[in-house]
Coordinates of N, CA, C and O in Angstrom, one line a residue:
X6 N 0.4 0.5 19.0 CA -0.2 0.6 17.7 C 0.6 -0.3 16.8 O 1.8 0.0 16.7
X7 N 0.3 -0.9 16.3 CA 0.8 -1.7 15.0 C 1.2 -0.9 13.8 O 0.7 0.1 13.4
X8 N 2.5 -1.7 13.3 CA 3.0 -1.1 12.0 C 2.6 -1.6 10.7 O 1.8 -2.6 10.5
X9 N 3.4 -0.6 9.5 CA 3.2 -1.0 8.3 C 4.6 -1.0 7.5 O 5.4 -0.1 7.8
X10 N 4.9 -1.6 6.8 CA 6.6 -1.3 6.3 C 6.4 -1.2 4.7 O 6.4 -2.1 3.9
X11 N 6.4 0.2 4.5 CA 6.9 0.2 3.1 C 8.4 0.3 2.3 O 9.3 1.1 2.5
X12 N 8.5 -1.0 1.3 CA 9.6 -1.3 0.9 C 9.6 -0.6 -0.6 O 8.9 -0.8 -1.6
X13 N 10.8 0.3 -0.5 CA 10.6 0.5 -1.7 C 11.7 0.3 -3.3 O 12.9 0.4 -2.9
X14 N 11.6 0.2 -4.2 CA 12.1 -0.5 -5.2 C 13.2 0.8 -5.8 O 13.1 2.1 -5.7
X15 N 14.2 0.1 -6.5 CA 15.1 1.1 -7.0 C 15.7 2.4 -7.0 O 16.2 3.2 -7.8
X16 N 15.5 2.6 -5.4 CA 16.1 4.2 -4.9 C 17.6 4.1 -4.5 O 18.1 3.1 -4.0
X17 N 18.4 5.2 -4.9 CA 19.5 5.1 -4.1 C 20.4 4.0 -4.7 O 21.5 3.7 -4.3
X18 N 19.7 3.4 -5.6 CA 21.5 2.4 -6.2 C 21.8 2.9 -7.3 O 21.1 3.3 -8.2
X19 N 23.0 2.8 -7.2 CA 24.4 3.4 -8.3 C 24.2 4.7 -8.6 O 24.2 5.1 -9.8
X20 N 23.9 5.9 -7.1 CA 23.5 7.2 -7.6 C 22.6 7.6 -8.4 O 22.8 8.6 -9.2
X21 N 21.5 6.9 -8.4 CA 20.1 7.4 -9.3 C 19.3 7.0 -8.6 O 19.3 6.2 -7.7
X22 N 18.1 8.1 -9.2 CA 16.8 7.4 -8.3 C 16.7 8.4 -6.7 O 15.7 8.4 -6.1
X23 N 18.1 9.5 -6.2 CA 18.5 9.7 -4.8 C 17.1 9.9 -4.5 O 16.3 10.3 -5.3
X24 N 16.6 9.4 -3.1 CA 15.8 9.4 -2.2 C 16.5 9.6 -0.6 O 16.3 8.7 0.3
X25 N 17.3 10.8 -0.3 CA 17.9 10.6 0.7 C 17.0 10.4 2.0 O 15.8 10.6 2.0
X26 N 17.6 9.9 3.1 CA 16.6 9.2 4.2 C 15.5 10.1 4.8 O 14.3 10.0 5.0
X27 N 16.8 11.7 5.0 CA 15.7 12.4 6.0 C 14.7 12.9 4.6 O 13.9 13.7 5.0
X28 N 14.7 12.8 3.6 CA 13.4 13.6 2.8 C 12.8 12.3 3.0 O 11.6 12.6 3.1
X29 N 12.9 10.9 3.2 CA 12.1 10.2 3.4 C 11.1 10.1 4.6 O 10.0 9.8 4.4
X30 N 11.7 10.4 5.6 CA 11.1 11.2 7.2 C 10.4 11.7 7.0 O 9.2 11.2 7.3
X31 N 10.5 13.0 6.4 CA 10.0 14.5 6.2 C 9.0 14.3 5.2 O 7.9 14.7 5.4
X32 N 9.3 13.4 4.0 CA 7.7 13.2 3.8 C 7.0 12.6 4.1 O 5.9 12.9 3.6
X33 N 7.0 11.5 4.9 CA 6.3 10.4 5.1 C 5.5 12.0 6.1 O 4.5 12.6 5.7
X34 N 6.4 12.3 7.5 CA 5.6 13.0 8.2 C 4.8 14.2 7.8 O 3.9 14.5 8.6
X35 N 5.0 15.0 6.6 CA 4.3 15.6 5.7 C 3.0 15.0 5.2 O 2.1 15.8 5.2
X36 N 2.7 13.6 4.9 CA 1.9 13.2 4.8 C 1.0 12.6 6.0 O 0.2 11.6 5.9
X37 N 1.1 13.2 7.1 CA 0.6 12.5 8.2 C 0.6 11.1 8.7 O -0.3 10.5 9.3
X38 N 2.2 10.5 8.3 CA 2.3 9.6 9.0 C 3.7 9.4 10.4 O 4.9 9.8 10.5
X39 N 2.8 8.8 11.3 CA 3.3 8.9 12.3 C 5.0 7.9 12.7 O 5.5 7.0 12.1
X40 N 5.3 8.2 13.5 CA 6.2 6.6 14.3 C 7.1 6.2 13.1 O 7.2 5.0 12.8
X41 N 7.6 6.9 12.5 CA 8.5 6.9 11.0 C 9.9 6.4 11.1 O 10.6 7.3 11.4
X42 N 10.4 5.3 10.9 CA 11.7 5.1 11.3 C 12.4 4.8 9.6 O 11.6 4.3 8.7
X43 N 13.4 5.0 9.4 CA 13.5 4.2 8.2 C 15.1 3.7 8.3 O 16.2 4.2 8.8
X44 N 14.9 2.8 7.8 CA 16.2 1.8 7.8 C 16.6 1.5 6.5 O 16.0 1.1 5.5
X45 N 18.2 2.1 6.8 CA 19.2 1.8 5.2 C 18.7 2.8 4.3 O 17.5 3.2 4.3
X46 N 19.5 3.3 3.5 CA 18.9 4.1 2.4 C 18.4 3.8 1.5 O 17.9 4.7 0.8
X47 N 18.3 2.2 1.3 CA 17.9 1.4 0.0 C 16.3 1.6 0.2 O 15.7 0.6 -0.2
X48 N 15.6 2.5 0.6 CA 14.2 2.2 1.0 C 13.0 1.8 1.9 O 11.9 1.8 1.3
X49 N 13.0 1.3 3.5 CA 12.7 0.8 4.0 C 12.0 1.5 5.3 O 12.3 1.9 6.4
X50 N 11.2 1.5 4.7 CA 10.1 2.7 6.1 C 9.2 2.3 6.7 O 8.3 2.0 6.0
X51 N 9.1 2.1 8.4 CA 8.4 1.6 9.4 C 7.8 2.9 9.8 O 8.3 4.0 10.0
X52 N 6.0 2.4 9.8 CA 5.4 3.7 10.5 C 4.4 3.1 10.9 O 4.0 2.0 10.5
X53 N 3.9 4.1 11.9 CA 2.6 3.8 12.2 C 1.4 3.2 11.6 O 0.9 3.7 10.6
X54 N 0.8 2.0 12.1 CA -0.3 1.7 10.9 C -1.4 2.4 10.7 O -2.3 2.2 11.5
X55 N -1.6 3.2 9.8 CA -2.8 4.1 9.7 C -3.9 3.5 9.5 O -4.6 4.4 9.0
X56 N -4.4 2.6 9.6 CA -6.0 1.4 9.4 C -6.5 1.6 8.0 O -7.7 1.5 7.5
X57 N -5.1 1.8 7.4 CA -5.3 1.8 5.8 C -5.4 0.5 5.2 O -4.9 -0.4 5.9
X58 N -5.9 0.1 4.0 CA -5.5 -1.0 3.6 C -3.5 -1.1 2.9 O -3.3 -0.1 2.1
X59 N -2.8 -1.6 3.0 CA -1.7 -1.9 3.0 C -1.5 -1.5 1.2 O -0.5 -0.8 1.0
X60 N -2.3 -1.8 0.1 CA -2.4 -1.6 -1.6 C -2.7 -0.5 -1.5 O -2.1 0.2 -2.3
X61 N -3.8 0.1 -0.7 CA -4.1 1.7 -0.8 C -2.9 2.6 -0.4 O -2.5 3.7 -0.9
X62 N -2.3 1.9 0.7 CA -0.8 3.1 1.5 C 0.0 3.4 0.2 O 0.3 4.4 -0.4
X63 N 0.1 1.8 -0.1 CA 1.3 2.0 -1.3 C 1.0 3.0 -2.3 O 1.5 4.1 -2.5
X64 N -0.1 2.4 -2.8 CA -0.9 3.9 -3.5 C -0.4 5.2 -3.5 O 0.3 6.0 -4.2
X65 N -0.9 5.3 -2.5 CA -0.6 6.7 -1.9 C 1.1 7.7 -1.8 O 1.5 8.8 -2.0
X66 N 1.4 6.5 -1.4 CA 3.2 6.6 -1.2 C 3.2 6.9 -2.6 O 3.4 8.0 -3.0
X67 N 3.1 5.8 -3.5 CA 3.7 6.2 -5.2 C 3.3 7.4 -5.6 O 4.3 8.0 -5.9
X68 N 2.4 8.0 -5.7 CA 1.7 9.3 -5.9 C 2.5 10.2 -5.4 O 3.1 10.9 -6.2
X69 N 2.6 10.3 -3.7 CA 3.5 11.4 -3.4 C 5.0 11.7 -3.4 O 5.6 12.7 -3.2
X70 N 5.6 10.0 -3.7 CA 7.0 10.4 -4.0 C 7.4 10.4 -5.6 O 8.5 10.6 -6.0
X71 N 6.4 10.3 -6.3 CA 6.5 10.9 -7.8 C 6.1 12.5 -8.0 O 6.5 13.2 -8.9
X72 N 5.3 13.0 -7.0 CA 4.9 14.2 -7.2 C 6.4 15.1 -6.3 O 6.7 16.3 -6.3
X73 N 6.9 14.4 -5.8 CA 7.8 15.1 -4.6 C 9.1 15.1 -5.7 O 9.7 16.2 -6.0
X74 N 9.4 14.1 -6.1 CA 11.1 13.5 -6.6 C 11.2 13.7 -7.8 O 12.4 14.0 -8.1
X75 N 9.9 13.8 -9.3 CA 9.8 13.5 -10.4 C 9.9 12.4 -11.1 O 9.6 12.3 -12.3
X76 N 10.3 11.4 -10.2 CA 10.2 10.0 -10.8 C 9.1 9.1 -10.1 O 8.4 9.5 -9.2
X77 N 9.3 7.5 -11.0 CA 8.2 7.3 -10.2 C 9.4 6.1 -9.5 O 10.5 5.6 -9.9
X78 N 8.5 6.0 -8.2 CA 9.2 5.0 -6.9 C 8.3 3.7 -6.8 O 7.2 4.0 -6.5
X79 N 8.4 2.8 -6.9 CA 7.6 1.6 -6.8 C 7.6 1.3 -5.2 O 8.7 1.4 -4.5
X80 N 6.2 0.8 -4.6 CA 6.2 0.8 -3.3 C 5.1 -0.9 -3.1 O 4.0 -1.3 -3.6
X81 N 6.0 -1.4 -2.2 CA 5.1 -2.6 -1.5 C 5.0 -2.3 -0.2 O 5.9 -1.8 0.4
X82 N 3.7 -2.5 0.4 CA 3.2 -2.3 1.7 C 3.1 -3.4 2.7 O 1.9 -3.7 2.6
X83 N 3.6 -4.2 3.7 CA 3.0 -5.1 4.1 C 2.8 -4.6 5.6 O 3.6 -3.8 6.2
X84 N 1.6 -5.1 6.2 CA 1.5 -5.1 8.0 C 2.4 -5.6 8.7 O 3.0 -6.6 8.2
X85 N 2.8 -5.1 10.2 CA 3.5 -6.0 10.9 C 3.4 -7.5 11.0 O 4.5 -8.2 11.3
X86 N 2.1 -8.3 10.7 CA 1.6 -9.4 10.6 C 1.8 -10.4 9.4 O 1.9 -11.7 9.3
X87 N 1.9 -9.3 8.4 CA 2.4 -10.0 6.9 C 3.8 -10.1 7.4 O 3.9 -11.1 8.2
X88 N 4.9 -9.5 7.3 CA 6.1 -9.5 7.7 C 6.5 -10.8 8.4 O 7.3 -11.6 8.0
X89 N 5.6 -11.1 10.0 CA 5.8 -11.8 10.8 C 5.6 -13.1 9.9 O 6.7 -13.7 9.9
X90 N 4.5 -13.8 8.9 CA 4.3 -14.4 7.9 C 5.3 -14.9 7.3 O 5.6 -16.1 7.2
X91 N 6.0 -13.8 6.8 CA 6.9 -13.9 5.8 C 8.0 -14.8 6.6 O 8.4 -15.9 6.4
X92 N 8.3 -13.6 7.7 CA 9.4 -14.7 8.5 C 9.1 -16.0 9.1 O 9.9 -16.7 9.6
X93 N 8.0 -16.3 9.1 CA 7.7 -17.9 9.5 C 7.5 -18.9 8.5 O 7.7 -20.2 8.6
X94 N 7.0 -18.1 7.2 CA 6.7 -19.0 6.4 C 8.5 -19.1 5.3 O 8.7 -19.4 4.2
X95 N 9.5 -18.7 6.2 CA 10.7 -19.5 5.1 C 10.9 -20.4 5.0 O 11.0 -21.0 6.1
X96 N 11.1 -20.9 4.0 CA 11.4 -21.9 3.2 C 12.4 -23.1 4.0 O 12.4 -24.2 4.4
X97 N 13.4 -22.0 3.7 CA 15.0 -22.5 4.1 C 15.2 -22.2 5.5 O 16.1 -21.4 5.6
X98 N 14.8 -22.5 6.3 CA 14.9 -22.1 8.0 C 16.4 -22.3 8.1 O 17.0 -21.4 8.6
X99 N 17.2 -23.3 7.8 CA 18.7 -23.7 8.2 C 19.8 -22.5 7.6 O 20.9 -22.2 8.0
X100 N 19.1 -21.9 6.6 CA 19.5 -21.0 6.0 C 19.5 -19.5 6.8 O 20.4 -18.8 6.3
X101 N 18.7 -18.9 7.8 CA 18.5 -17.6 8.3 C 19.9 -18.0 9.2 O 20.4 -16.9 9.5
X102 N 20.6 -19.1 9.6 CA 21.8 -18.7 10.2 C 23.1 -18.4 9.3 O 24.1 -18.6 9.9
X103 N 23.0 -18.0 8.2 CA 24.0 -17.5 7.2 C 22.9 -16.3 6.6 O 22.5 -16.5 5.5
X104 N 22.6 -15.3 7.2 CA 21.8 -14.7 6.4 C 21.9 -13.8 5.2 O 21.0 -13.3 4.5
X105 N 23.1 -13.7 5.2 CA 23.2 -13.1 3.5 C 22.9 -14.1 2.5 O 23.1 -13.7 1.3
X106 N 22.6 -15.2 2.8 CA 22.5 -16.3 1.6 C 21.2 -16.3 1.7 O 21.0 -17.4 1.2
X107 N 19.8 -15.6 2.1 CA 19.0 -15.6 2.2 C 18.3 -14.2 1.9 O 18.2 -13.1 2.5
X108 N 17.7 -14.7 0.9 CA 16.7 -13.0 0.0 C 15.2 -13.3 0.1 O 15.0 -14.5 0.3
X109 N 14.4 -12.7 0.0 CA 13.4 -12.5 -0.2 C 12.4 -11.4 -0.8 O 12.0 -10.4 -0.2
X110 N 12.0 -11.7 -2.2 CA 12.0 -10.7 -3.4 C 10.3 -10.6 -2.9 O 9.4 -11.4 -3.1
X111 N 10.4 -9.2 -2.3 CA 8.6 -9.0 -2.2 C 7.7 -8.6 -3.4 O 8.1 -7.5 -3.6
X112 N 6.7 -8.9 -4.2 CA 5.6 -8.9 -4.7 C 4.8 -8.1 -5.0 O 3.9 -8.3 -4.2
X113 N 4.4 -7.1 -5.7 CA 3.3 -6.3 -4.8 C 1.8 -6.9 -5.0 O 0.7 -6.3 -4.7
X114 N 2.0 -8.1 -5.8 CA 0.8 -9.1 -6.0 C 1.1 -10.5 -6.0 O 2.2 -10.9 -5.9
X115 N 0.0 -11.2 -6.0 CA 0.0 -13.0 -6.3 C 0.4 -12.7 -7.5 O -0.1 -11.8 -8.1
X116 N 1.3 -13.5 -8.0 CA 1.4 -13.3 -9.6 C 0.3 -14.6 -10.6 O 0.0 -15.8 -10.3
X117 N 0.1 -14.1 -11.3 CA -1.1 -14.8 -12.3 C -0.8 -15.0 -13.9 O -1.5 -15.7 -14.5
X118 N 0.0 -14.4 -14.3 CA 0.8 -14.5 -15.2 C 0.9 -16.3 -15.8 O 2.0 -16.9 -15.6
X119 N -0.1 -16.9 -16.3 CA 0.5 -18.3 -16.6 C 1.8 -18.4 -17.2 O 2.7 -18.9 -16.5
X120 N 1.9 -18.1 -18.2 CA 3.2 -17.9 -19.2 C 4.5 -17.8 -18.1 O 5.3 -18.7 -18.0
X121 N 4.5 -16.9 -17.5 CA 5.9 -16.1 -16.3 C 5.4 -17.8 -15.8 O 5.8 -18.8 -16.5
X122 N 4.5 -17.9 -14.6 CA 4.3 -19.0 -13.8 C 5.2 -20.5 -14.5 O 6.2 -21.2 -14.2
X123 N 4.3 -20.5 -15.6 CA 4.7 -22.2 -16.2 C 6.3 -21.6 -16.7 O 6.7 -22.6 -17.3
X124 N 7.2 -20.6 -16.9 CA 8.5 -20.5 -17.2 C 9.3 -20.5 -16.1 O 10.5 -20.7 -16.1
X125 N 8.6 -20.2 -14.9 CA 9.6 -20.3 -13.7 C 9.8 -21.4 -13.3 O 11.0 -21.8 -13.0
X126 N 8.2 -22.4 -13.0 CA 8.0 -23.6 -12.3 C 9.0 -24.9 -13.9 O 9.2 -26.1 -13.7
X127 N 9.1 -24.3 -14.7 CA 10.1 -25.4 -15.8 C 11.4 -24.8 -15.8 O 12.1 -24.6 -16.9
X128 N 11.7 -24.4 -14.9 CA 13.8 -23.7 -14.7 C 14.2 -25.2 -14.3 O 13.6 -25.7 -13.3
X129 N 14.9 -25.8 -14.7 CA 15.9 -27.1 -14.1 C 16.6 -26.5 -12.8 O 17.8 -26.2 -12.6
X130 N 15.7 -26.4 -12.3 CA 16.7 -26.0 -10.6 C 17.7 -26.7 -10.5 O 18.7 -26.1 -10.5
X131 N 17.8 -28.1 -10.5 CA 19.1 -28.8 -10.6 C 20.8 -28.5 -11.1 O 22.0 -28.8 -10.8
X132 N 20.0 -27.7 -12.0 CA 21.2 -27.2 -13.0 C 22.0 -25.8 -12.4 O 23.1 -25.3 -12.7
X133 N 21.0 -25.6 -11.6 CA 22.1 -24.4 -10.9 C 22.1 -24.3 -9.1 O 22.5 -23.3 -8.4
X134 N 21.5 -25.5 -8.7 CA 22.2 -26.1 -7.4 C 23.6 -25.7 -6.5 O 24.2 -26.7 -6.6
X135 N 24.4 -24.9 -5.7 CA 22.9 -25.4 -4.6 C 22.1 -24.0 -4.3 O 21.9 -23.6 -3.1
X136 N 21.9 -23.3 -5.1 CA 21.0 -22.3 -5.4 C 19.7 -22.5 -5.5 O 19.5 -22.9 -6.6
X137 N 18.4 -22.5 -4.8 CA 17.0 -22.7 -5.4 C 16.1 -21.7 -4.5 O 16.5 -21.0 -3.6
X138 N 14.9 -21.7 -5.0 CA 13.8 -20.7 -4.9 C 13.0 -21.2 -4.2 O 13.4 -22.2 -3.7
X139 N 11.9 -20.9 -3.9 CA 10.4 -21.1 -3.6 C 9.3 -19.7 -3.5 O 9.5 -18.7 -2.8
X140 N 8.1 -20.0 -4.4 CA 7.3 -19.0 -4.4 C 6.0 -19.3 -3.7 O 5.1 -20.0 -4.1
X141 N 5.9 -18.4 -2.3 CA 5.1 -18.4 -1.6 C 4.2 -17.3 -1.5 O 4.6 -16.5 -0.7
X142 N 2.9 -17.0 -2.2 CA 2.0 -16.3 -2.0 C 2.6 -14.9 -2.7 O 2.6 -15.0 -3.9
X143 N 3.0 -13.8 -2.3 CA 3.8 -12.7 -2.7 C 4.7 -12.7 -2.4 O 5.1 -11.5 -2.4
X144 N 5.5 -13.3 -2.1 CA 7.3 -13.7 -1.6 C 8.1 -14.5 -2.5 O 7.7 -15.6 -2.8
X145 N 8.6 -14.2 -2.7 CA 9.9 -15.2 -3.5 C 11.2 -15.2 -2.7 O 12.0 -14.3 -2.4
X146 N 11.3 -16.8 -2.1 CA 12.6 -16.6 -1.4 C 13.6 -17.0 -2.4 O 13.3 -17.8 -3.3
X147 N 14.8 -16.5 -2.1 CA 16.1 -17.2 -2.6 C 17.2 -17.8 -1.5 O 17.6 -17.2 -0.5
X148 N 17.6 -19.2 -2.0 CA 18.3 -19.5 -0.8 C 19.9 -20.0 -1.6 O 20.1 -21.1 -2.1
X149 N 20.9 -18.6 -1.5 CA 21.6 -18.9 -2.6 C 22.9 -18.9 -1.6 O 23.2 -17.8 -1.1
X150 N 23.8 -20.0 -1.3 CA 24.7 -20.0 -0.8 C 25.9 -19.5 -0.7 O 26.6 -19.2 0.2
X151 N 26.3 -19.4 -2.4 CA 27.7 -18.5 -2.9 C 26.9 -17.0 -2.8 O 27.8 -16.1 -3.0
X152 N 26.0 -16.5 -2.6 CA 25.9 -15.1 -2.3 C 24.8 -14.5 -3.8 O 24.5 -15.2 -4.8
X153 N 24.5 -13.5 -3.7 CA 23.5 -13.5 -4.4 C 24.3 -12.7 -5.7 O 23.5 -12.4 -6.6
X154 N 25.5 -12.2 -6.2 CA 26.0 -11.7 -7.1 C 26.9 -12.7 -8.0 O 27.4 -12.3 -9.1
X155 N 26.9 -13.9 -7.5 CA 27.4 -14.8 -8.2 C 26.6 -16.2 -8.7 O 26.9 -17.2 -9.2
X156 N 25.3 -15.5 -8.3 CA 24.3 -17.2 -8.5 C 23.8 -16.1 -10.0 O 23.7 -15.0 -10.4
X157 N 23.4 -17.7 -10.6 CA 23.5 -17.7 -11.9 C 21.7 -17.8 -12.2 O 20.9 -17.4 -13.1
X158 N 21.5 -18.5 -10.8 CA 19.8 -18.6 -10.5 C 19.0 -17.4 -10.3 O 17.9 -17.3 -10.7
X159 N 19.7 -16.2 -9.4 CA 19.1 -15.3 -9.3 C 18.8 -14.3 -10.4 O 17.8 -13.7 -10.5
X160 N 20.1 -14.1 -11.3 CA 20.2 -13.7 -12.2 C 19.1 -14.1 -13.3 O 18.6 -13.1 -13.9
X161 N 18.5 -15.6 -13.6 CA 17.6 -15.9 -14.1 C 16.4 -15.9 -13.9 O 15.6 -16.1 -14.8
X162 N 16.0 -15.6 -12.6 CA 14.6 -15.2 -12.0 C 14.9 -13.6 -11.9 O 14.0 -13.2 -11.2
X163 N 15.6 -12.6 -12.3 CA 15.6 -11.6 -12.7 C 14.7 -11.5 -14.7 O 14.2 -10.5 -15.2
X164 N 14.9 -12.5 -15.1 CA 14.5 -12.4 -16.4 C 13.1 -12.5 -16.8 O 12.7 -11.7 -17.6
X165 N 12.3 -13.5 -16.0 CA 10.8 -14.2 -16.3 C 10.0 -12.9 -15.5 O 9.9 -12.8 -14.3
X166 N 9.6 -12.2 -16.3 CA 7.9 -11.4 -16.0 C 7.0 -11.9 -15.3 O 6.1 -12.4 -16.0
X167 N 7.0 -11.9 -13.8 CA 5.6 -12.4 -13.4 C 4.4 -11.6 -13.1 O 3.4 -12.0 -12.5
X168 N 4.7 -10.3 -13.9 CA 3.6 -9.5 -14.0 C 3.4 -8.4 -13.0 O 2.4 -7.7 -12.8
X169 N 4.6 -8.5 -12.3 CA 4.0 -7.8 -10.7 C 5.4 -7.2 -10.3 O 6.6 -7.5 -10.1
X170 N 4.8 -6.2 -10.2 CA 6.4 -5.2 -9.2 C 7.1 -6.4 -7.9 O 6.5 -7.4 -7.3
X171 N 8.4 -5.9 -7.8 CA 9.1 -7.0 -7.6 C 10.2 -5.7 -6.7 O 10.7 -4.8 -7.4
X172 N 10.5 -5.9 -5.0 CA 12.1 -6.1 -4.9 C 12.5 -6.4 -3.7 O 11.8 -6.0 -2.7
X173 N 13.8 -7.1 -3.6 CA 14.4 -7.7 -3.0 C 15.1 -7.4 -1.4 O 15.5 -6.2 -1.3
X174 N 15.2 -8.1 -0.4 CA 15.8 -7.5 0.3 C 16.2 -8.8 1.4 O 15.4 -9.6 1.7
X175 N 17.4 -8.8 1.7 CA 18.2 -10.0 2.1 C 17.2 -10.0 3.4 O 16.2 -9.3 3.6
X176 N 17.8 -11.3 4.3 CA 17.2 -11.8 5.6 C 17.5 -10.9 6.8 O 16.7 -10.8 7.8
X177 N 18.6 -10.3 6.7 CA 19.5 -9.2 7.7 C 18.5 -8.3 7.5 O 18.1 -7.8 8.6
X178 N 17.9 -7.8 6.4 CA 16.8 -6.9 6.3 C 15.1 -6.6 7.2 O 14.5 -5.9 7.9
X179 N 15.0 -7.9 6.5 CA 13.8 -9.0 6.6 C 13.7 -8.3 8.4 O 13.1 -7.3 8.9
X180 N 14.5 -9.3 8.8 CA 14.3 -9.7 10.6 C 14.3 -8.4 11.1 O 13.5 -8.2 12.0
X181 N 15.2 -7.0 10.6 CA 15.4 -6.1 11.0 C 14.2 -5.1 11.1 O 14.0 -4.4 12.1
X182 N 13.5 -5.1 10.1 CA 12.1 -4.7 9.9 C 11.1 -4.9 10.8 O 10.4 -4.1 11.3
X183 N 10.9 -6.2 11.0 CA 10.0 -7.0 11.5 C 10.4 -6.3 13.0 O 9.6 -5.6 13.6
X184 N 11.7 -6.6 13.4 CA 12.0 -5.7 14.7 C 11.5 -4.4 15.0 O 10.9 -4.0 16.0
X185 N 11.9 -3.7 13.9 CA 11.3 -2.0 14.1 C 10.4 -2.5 14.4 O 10.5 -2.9 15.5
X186 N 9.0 -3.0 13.5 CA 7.7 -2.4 13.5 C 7.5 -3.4 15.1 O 6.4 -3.1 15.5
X187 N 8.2 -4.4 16.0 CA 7.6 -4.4 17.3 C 8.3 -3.7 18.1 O 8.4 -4.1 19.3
X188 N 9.0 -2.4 17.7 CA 9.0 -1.4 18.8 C 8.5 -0.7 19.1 O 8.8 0.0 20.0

């Protein structure tokens, strides 16, 4: 059976937000989903694909980890196939062999936002070299060589609203995911 990986935004950093793993288990399986693995505490859950649409699961997920936690949890859904996608369509292929220099900020839409769009695509990339971006469909890769807490670029594509839930998770992540969901 094929997977779905929901990634989820803002749990578990700097002690807020706790989402510990096994309540993440426990509810996913509570909600009848099956083949539940989750990786890292930062949010990251491989399960069974329920022949849901991928915007609907998320759906669904936000709903029950706001009714469960009290807060609300931001969730992106992609298929085993989007994922595979994602990892073929990088940017910076030379770059997956350093892979902490390598992020990829997932989407939970195409962004449409002109304003965000025409402020991102007029950043002087040059100016903060050898740090640069590319926006592919719902992905935003980063290919930031000094590491992602010292680029000055990431920091600034933190700023521009592209209208659309947004988060991040290095290449070590990325591949590791993609692995669960073909076990």
């Amino acid at each position: 059976m094929a997977s779905q990986i929901a990634l989820l935004r803002g749990i578990n950093v700097g002690g807020n937000k706790k989402f510990p793993m096994a309540r993440q288990r426990a509810l996913m399986a509570e909600l009848g989903f099956e083949d539940v693995t989750v990786h890292l505490q930062t949010g990251n859950i491989v399960f069974a694909d329920p022949g849901t649409p991928p915007d609907r699961t998320a759906r669904t997920l936000e709903d029950a980890f706001a009714a469960d936690l009290g807060f609300s949890v931001p969730v992106m859904v992609r298929t085993r196939d989007e994922l595979a996608a994602v990892v073929d369509a990088n940017p910076y292929p030379a770059a997956a062999a350093e892979p902490k220099t390598l992020h990829v900020v997932f989407l939970s839409d195409v962004p449409t936002d002109t304003s965000a769009l025409d402020a991102l695509n007029a950043l002087n990339t040059a100016a903060y070299a050898p740090d640069e971006f590319r926006l592919v469909g719902r992905e935003l890769y980063l290919h930031l060589p000094g590491g992602l807490g010292r680029s000055k670029l990431a920091a600034k594509l933190t700023n521009p609203r592209l209208g659309v839930t947004a988060t991040a998770r290095n290449w070590n992540t990325v591949t590791k995911l993609l692995a669960l969901a073909d076990t």
